[in-house]
XYZ file of C-alpha atoms in Angstrom:
636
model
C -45.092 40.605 17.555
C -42.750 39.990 20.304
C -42.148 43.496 21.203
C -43.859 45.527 24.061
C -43.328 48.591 24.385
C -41.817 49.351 21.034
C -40.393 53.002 21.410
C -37.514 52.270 23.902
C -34.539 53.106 21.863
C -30.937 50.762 22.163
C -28.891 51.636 25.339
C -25.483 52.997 24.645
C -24.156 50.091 26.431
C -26.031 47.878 23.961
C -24.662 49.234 21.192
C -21.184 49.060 22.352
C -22.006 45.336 23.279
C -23.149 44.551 19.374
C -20.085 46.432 18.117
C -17.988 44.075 20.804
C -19.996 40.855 19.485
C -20.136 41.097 16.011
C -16.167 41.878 16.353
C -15.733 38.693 18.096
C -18.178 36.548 16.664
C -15.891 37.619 13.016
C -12.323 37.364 14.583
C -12.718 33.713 15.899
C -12.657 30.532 14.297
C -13.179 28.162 17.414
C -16.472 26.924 17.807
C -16.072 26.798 22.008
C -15.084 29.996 22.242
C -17.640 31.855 20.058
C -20.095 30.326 21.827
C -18.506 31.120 25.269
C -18.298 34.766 24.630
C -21.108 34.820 22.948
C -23.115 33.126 26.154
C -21.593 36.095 28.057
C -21.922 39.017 26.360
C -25.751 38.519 25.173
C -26.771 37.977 28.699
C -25.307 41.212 29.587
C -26.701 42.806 26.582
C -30.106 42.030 27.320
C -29.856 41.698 31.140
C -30.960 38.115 30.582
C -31.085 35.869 33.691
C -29.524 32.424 31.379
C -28.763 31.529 27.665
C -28.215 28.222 25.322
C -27.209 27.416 22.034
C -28.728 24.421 20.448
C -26.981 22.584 17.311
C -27.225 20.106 14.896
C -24.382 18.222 14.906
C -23.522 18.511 11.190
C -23.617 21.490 8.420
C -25.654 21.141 5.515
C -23.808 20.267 2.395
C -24.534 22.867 -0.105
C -26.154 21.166 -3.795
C -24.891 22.616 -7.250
C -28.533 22.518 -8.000
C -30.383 21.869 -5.146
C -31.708 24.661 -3.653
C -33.552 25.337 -0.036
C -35.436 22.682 -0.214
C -32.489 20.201 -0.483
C -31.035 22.155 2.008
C -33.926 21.526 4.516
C -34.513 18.167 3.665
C -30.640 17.001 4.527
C -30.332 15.036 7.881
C -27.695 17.197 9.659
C -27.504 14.816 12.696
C -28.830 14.769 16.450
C -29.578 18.290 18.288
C -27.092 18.953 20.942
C -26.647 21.714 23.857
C -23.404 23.387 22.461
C -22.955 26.141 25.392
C -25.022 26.980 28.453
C -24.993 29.136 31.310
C -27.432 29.037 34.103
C -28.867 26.034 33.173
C -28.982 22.249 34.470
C -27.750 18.822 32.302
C -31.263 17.328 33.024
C -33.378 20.893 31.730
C -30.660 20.812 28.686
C -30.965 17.317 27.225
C -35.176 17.698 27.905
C -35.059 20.923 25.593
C -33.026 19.054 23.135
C -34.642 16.351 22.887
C -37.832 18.526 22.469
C -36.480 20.242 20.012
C -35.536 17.184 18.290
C -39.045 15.870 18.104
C -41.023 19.262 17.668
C -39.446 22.526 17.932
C -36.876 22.292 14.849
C -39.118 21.116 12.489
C -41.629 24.353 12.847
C -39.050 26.130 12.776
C -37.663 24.823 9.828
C -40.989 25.071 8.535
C -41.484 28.744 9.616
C -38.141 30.407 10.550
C -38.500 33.205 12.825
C -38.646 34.076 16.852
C -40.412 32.168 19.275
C -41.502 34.483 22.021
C -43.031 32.728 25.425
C -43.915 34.878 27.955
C -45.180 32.722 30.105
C -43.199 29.085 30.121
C -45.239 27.654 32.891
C -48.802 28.000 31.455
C -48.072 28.766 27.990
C -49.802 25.418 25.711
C -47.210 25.724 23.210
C -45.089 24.275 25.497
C -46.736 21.131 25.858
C -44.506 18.243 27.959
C -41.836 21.338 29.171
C -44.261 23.467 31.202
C -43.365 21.010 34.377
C -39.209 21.298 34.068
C -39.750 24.904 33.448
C -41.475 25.232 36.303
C -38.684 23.459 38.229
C -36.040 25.311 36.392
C -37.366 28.731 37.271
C -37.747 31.028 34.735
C -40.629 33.082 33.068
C -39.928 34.006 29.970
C -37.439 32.400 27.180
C -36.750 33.755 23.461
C -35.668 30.993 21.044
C -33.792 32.682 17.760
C -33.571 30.468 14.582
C -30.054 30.161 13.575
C -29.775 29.468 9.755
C -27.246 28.565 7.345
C -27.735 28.297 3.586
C -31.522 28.431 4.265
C -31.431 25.576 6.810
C -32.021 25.408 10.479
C -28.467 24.932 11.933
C -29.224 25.296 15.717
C -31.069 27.817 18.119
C -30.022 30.705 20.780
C -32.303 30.951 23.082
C -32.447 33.435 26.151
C -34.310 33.267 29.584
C -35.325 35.619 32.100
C -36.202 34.980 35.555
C -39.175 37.751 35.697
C -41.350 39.338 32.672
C -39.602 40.757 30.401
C -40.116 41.933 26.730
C -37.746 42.803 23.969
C -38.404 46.275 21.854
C -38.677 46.197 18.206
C -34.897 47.631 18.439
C -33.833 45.053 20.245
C -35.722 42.158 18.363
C -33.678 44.037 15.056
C -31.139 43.821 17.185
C -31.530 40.203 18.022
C -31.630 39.182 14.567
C -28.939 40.639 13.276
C -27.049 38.714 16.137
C -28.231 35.331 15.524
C -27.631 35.747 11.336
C -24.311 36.982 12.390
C -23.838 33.704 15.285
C -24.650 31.332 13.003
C -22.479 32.367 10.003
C -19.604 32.662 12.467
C -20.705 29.148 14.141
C -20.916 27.655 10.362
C -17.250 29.486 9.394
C -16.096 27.764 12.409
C -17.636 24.322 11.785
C -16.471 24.712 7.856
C -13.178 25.061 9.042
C -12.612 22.739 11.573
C -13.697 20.809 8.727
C -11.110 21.907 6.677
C -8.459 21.050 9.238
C -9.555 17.495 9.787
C -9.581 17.181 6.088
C -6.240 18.107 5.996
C -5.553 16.292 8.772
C -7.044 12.943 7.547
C -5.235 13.579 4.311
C -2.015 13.583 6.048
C -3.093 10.369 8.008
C -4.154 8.687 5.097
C -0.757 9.565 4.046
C 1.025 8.219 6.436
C -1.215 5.119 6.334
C -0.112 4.400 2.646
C 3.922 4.967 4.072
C 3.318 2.500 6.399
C 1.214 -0.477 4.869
C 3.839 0.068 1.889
C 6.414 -0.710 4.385
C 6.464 -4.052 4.369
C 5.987 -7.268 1.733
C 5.449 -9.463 4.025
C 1.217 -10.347 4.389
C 1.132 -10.953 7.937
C 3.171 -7.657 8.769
C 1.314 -5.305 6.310
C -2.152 -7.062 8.293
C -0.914 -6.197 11.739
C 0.164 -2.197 10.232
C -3.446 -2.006 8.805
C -5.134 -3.227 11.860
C -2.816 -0.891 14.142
C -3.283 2.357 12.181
C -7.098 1.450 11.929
C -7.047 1.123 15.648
C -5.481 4.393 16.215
C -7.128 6.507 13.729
C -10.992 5.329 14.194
C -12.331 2.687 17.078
C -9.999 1.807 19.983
C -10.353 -1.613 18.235
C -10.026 -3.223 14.566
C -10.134 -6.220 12.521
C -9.348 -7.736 9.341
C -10.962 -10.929 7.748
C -9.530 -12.002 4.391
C -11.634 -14.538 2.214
C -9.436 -17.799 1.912
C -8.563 -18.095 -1.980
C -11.103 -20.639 -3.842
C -13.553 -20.829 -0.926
C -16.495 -18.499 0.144
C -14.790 -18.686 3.683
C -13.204 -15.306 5.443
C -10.730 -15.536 7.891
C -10.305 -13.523 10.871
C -6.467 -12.577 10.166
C -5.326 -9.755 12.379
C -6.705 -7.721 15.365
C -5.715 -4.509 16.961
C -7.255 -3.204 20.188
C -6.468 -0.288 22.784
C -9.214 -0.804 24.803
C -8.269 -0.470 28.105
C -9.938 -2.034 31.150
C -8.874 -1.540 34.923
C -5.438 -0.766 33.273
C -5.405 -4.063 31.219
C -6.373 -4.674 27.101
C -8.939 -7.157 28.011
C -10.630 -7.375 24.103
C -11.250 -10.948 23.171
C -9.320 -11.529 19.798
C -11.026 -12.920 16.798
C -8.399 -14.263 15.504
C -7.656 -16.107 18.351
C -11.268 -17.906 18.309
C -10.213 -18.140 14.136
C -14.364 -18.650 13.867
C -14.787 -18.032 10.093
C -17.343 -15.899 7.861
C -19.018 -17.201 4.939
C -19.373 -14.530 2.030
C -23.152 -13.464 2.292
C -24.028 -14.390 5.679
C -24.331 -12.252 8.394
C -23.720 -8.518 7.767
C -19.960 -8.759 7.349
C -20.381 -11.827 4.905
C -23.167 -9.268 3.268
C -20.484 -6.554 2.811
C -18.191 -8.438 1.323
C -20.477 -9.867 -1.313
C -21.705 -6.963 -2.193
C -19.385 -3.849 -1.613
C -21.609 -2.104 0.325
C -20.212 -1.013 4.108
C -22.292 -0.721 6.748
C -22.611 1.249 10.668
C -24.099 -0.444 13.582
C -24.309 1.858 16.100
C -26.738 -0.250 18.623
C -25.305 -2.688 21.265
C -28.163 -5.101 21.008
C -27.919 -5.523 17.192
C -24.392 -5.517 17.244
C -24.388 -8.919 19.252
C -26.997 -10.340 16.947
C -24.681 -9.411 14.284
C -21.198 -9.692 14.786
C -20.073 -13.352 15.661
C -17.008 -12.012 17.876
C -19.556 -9.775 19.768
C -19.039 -10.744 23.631
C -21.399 -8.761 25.772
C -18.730 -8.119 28.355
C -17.386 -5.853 25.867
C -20.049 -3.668 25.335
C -19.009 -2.762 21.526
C -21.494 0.597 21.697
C -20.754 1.111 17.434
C -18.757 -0.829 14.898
C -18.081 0.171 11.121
C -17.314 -2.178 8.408
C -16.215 -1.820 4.697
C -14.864 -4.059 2.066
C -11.326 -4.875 0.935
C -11.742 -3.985 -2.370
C -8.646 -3.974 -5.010
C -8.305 -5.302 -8.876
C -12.168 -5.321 -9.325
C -12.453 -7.616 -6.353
C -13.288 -8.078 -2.820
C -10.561 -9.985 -0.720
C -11.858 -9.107 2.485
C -13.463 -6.549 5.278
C -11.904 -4.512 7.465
C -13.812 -3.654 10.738
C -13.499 -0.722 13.162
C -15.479 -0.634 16.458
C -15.684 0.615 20.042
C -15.183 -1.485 22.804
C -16.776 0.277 26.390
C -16.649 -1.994 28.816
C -20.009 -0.188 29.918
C -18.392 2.890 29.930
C -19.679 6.124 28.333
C -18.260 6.446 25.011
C -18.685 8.764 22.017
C -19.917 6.012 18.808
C -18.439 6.053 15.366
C -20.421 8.113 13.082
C -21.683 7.802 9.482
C -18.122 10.245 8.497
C -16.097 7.120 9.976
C -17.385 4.895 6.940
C -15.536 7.172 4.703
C -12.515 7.695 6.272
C -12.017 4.008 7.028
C -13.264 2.899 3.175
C -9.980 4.971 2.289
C -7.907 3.373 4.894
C -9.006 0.103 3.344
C -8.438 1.062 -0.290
C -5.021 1.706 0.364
C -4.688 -1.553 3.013
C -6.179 -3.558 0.120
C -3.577 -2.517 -2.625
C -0.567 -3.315 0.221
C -1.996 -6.414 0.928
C -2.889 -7.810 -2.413
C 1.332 -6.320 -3.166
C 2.372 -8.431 -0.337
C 0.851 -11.737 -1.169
C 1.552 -11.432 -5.012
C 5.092 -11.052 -3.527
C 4.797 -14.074 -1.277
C 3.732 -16.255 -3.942
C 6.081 -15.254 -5.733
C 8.672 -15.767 -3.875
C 7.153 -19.375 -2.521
C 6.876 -20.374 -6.429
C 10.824 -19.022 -6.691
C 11.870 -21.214 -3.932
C 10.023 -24.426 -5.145
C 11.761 -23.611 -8.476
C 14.923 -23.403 -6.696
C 14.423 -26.777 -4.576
C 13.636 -28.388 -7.845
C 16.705 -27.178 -9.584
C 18.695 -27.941 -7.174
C 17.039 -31.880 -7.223
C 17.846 -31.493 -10.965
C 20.918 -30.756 -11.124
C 22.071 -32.992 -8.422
C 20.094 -36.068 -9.715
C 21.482 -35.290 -13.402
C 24.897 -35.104 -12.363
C 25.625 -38.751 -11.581
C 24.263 -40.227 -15.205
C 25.725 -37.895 -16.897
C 29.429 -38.443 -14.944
C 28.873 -42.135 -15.810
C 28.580 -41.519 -19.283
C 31.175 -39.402 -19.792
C 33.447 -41.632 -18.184
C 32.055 -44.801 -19.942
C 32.468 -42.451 -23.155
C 36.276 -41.766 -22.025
C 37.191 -45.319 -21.942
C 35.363 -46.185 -25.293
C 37.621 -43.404 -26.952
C 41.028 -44.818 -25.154
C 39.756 -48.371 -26.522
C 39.265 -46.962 -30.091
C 42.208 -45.030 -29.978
C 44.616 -48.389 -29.061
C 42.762 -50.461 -32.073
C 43.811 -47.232 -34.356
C 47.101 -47.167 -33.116
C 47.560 -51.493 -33.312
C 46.001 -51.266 -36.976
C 48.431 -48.795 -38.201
C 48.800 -47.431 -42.054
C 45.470 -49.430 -42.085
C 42.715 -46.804 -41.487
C 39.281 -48.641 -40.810
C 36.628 -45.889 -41.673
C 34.358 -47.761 -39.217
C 36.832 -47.467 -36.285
C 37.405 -43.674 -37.123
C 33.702 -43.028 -36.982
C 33.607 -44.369 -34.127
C 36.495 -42.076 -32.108
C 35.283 -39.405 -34.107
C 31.662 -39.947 -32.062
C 33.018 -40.197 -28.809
C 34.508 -37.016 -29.207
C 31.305 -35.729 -30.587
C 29.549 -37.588 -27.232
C 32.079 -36.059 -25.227
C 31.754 -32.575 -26.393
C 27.372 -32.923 -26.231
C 28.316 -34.339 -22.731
C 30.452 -31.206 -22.068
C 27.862 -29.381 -23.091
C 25.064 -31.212 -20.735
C 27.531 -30.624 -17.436
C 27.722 -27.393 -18.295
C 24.063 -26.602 -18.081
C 23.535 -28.995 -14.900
C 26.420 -26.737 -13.394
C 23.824 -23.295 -14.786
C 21.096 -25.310 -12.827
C 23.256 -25.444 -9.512
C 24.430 -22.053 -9.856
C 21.229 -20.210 -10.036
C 19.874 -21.242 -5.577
C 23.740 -20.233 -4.553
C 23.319 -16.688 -6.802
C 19.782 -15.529 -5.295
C 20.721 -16.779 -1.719
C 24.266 -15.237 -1.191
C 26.351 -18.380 -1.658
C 28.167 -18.585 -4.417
C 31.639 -18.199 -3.402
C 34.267 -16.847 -6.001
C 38.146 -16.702 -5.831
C 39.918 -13.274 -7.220
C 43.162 -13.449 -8.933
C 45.017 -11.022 -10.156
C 45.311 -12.584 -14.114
C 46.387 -11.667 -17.362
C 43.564 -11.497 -19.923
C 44.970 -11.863 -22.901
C 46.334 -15.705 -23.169
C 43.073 -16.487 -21.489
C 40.907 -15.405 -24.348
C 43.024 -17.272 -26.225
C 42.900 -20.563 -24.784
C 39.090 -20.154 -24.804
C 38.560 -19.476 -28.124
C 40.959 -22.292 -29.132
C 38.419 -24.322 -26.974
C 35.448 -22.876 -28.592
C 36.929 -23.872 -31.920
C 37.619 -27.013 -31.732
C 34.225 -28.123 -29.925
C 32.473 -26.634 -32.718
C 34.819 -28.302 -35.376
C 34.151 -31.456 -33.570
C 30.403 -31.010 -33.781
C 30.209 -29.672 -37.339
C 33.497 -31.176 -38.991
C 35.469 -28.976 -41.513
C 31.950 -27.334 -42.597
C 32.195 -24.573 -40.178
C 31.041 -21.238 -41.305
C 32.045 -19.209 -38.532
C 35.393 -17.924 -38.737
C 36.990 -16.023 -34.772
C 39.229 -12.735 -34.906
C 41.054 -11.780 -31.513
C 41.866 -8.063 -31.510
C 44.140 -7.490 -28.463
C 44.419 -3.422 -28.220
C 46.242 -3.601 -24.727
C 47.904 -7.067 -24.856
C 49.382 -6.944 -21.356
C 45.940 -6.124 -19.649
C 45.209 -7.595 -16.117
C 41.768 -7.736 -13.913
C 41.154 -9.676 -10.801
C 38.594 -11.992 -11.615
C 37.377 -15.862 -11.070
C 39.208 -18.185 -13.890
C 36.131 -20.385 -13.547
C 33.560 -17.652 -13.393
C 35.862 -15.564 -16.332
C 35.388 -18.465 -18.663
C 31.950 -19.496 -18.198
C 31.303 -15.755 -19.362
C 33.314 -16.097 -22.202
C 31.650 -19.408 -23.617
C 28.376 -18.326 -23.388
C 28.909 -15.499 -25.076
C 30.843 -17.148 -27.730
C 28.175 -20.426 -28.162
C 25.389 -17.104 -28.231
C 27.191 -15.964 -31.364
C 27.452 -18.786 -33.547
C 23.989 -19.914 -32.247
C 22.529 -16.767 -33.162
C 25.058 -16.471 -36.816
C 22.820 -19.203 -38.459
C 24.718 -18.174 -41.776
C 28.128 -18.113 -40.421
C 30.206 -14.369 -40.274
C 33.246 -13.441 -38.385
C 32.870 -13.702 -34.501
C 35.372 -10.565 -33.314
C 36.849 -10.813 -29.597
C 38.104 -7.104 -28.760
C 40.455 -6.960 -25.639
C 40.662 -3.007 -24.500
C 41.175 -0.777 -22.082
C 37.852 1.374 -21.191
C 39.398 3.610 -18.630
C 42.135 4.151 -16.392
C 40.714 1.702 -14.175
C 37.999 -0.351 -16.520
C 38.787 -3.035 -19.333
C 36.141 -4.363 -21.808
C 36.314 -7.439 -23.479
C 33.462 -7.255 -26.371
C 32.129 -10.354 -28.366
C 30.473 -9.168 -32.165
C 28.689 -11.412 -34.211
C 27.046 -10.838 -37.677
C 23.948 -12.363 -36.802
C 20.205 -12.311 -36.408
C 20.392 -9.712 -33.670
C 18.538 -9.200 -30.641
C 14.518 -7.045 -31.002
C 13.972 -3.792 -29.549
C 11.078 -5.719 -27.004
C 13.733 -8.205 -25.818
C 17.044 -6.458 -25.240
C 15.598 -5.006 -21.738
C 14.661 -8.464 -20.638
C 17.465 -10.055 -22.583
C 19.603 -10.926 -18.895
C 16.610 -12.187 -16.913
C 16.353 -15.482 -15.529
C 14.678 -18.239 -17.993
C 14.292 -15.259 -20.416
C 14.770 -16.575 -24.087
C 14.608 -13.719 -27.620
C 11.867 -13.880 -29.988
C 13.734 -12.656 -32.599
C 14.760 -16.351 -34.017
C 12.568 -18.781 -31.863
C 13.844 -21.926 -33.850
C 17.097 -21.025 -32.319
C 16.247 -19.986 -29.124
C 16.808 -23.547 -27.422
C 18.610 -23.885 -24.078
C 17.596 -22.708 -20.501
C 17.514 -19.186 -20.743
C 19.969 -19.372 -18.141
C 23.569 -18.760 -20.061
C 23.281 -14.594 -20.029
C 21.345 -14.365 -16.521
C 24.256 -16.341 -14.701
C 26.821 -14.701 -17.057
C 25.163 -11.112 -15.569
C 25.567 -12.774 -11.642
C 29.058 -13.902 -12.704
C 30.018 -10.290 -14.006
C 28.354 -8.352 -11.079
C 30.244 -10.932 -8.933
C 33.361 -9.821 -9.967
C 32.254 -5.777 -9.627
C 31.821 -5.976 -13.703
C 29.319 -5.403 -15.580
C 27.886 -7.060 -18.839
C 25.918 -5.124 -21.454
C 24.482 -5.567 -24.863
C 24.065 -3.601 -27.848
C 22.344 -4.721 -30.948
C 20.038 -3.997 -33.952
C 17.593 -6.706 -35.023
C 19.029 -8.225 -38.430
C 22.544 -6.559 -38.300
C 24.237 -8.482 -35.408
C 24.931 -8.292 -31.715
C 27.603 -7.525 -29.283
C 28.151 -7.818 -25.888
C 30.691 -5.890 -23.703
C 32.348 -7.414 -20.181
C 33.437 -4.843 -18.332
C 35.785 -5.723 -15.228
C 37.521 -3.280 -13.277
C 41.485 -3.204 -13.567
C 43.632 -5.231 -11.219
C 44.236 -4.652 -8.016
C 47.353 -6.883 -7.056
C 46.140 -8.946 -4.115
C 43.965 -12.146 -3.719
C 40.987 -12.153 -2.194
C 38.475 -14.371 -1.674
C 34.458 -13.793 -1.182
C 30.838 -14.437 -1.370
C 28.901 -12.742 -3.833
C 25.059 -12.194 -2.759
C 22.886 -10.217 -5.426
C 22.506 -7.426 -4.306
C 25.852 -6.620 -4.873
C 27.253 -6.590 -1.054
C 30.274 -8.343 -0.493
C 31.885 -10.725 2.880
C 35.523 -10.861 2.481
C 36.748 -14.211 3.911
């Protein structure tokens, strides 16, 4: 076949030189240097003048049930010159391109050696007979290399004068191209591997850093930056503008450097808008489907921020995808300024598609979070508008209401041993006005209290006080406003069980009480059928007392005791009751953590409710501070 004369036997030296081979083409795993060595020892083996290795750029992906012809029908990418000696750049990228266009696909058609001795006359050779001639060489050998049945790449060997290859050495030959290209594909699989691994790490770190922030605008510039660094020397984001069919250009990234300067025109900058469907970016993010440009001419037909200055050589796009929808595209490219520059590649889709399905979870987290908090501060503005316009009224009335009981109480006291039941009524309304007004201030003050808890300014004042006569004088309060609303048909009766009578804690009197009195008004709210309300002063620890508040009452469900202290957060378990703010146990909470306590609950649906203050023991000194919610404190 190729083999003339066919009784020479191997040299000694040749068989050293395949021991030497096939122990380095199985002891390496980096492509370059297999095919280095390899480029040196074969010429010496075969006293061959040059040498080249031809390769797809890409391995064949094996198929669970495939087969070869799946195998040969994959597109493994563009054939490149991976190692020469000998040879020129011009000869090299003519052969590949030849091979390209004829060579690879008869061989993939009929894998075996190609044997030309004569490259200048010989008609297989059609459109290389010329370079040959210029390049100088006689004969050439080109060896199949395969890889799970599929033509990975050729080695092909020239000599300067005839020359022919024994049916040894054509064995031989074999044997050394099977075992070149499973070392070449070993190599390939596991640089592979290591980018895998090494993506995986990225991608990684990507996640850590969009997840660093909650603010949009910051997460957008991370994205755009770690796209940047990881793909194209340049990125963008467009987000679709919520209830339009409009996308944004929101934030741009770009290293490209030009005469030492970043010269890349921003997008964002020119703020020139996408509609959902047109163009190819408005196509991707209608229908999901990402895209690779990898032309300059039909990238400036394409892209609206295209500038031909630029010379974007590739650009990859994919959507934002996250909840089921798109909210955007996110856009890698290459800017050259003219300059040679390796383009993104088909594997750059799927690398950056996972960039952006992490990017698209931090960004939808970020401007849920926004909105959230711009809905909390519009609440807050409006409470605070509230509370403030509510405040004057209600000061008039209860002063209006003050002088109408002074004026009832000087008739009573003119008339007498003469009760009038009218008159009575009467004073006994203003005191029931009084107390609803009581009531009303006290919620306006909840109102006021929540903007100064979630910004850091509500400012308490520590004392050092006993506990015990204060519990007393509130529930002396408590039971006379609710014998003034209810009369003498009260069914709630109020137990004060003082374990540790001389108990002190360093606490806000104002603050102290407004805990108490919501707790209290809780338990006869939620004691529709009256009970004993029990107030248990104790000591918890050495340096903890608890002051607990029972009630034999409705009781608090399983589904609402976790949410039981949030803000605007009213039970289930007794709706018809459940009027009010929400706002008595989520400021009570504040007021508690304010003072380094703690309030807690512990109920059973049906059987009653209680609810434990905890406040650390005193500490005798003043002090005086703002309480912010996460805890912190400023000593003044």
């Amino acid at each position: 076949m190729l083999e003339s004369p066919d009784t020479i036997p191997l040299r000694p030296e040749q068989v050293e030189a395949l021991l030497t081979i096939s122990t380095m083409l199985n002891s390496d795993l980096n492509v370059g240097r297999v095919l280095r060595d390899l480029m040196v020892h074969i010429c010496s083996l075969f006293r061959a003048n040059r040498a080249a290795v031809f390769l797809r750029e890409k391995l064949p992906i094996a198929a669970e049930s495939g087969g070869l012809n799946d195998a040969r029908k994959q597109d493994i990418g563009r054939v490149v010159c991976a190692a020469s000696t000998g040879l020129t750049d011009a000869y090299l990228a003519t052969l590949a391109a030849y091979y390209e266009k004829n060579e690879f696909i008869r061989l993939q058609a009929n894998p075996g050696p190609v044997f030309i001795a004569d490259a200048v006359h010989d008609r297989r050779l059609n459109g290389l007979r010329n370079v040959n001639q210029r390049e100088g060489f006689q004969t050439m050998l080109t060896l199949p290399l395969l890889h799970q049945d599929a033509l990975i790449g050729t080695l092909v060997l020239y000599h300067n004068k005839e020359h022919y290859y024994t049916t040894q050495e054509n064995r031989l030959l074999n044997v050394i191209a099977n075992q070149a290209a499973t070392a070449i594909a070993n190599a390939r699989l596991f640089d592979l591997a290591l980018t895998r691994e090494r993506e995986a790490a990225q991608l990684a770190d990507a996640s850590r850093v969009f997840s660093g922030s909650l603010k949009t605008s910051e997460v957008l510039n991370r994205v755009v930056r770690v796209v940047g660094e990881m793909i194209g020397n340049s990125a963008l984001t467009y987000i679709i503008q919520e209830g339009t069919e409009d996308a944004y250009p929101v934030a741009f990234y770009s290293k490209a450097v030009y005469d030492g300067q970043i010269k890349a025109t921003s997008p964002v900058k020119l703020g020139q808008p996408i509609e959902v469907g047109d163009g190819v970016i408005g196509k991707a993010m209608q229908s999901g489907v990402p895209f690779l440009i990898q032309d300059s001419s039909e990238i400036l037909k394409a892209i609206p921020f295209a500038n031909a200055v630029d010379a974007i050589n590739s650009i990859v796009c994919v959507p934002l995808k996250t909840r089921g929808r798109i909210i955007g595209a996110l856009l890698s490219y290459h800017v050259t300024y003219g300059k040679p520059h390796k383009k993104l590649e088909e594997e750059h889709l799927g690398l950056l598609q996972s960039l952006a399905d992490r990017a698209a979870v931090a960004i939808e987290n970020a401007r849920m979070y926004d909105a959230e908090k711009r809905e909390k501060r519009v609440k807050d503005e409006f409470l605070t508008l509230v509370s403030h316009e509510l405040n004057t009224p209600v000061t008039n009335i209860k002063g209006f209401n003050h002088i109408l009981s002074k004026k009832l109480d000087e008739v009573i006291t003119r008339m007498g041993e003469q009760p009038n039941r009218t008159v009575e009524s009467l004073r006994h309304y203003t005191d029931v006005i009084g107390s609803q007004v009581d009531r009303l201030q006290s919620l306006i003050g909840d109102l006021a209290k929540i903007p100064l808890i979630e910004s850091g300014q509500l400012e308490l004042n520590l004392e050092t006080v006993e506990i015990l006569p204060l519990l007393q004088a509130v529930l002396q309060q408590t039971q006379k406003a609710l014998k003034t609303s209810r009369g003498s048909q009260t069914l709630h009766q109020f137990e004060l069980v003082a374990r540790q009578p001389e108990l002190k804690a360093a606490i806000d009197r104002e603050a102290f009480v407004r805990i108490l009195e919501t707790l209290l008004s809780n338990a006869v709210k939620f004691s529709p059928k009256g009970g004993t309300v029990r107030v248990e002063l104790s000591e918890s620890s050495a340096k903890t007392i608890k002051i607990s508040v029972a009630d034999q009452g409705i009781g608090i469900s399983a589904e609402d005791i976790p949410h039981i202290f949030e803000r605007f957060y009213k039970a289930s378990s007794y709706p018809s009751r459940a009027n009010g703010l929400g706002l008595g146990l989520y400021i009570s909470q504040s007021l508690a953590e304010a003072m380094n306590g703690k309030l807690q609950v512990n109920s059973t649906e049906g059987k009653g409710s209680t609810f434990t203050l905890r406040l650390p023991r005193a500490v005798e000194q003043v002090s005086s501070y703002f309480f912010t919610p996460d805890n912190s404190e400023t000593n003044k």
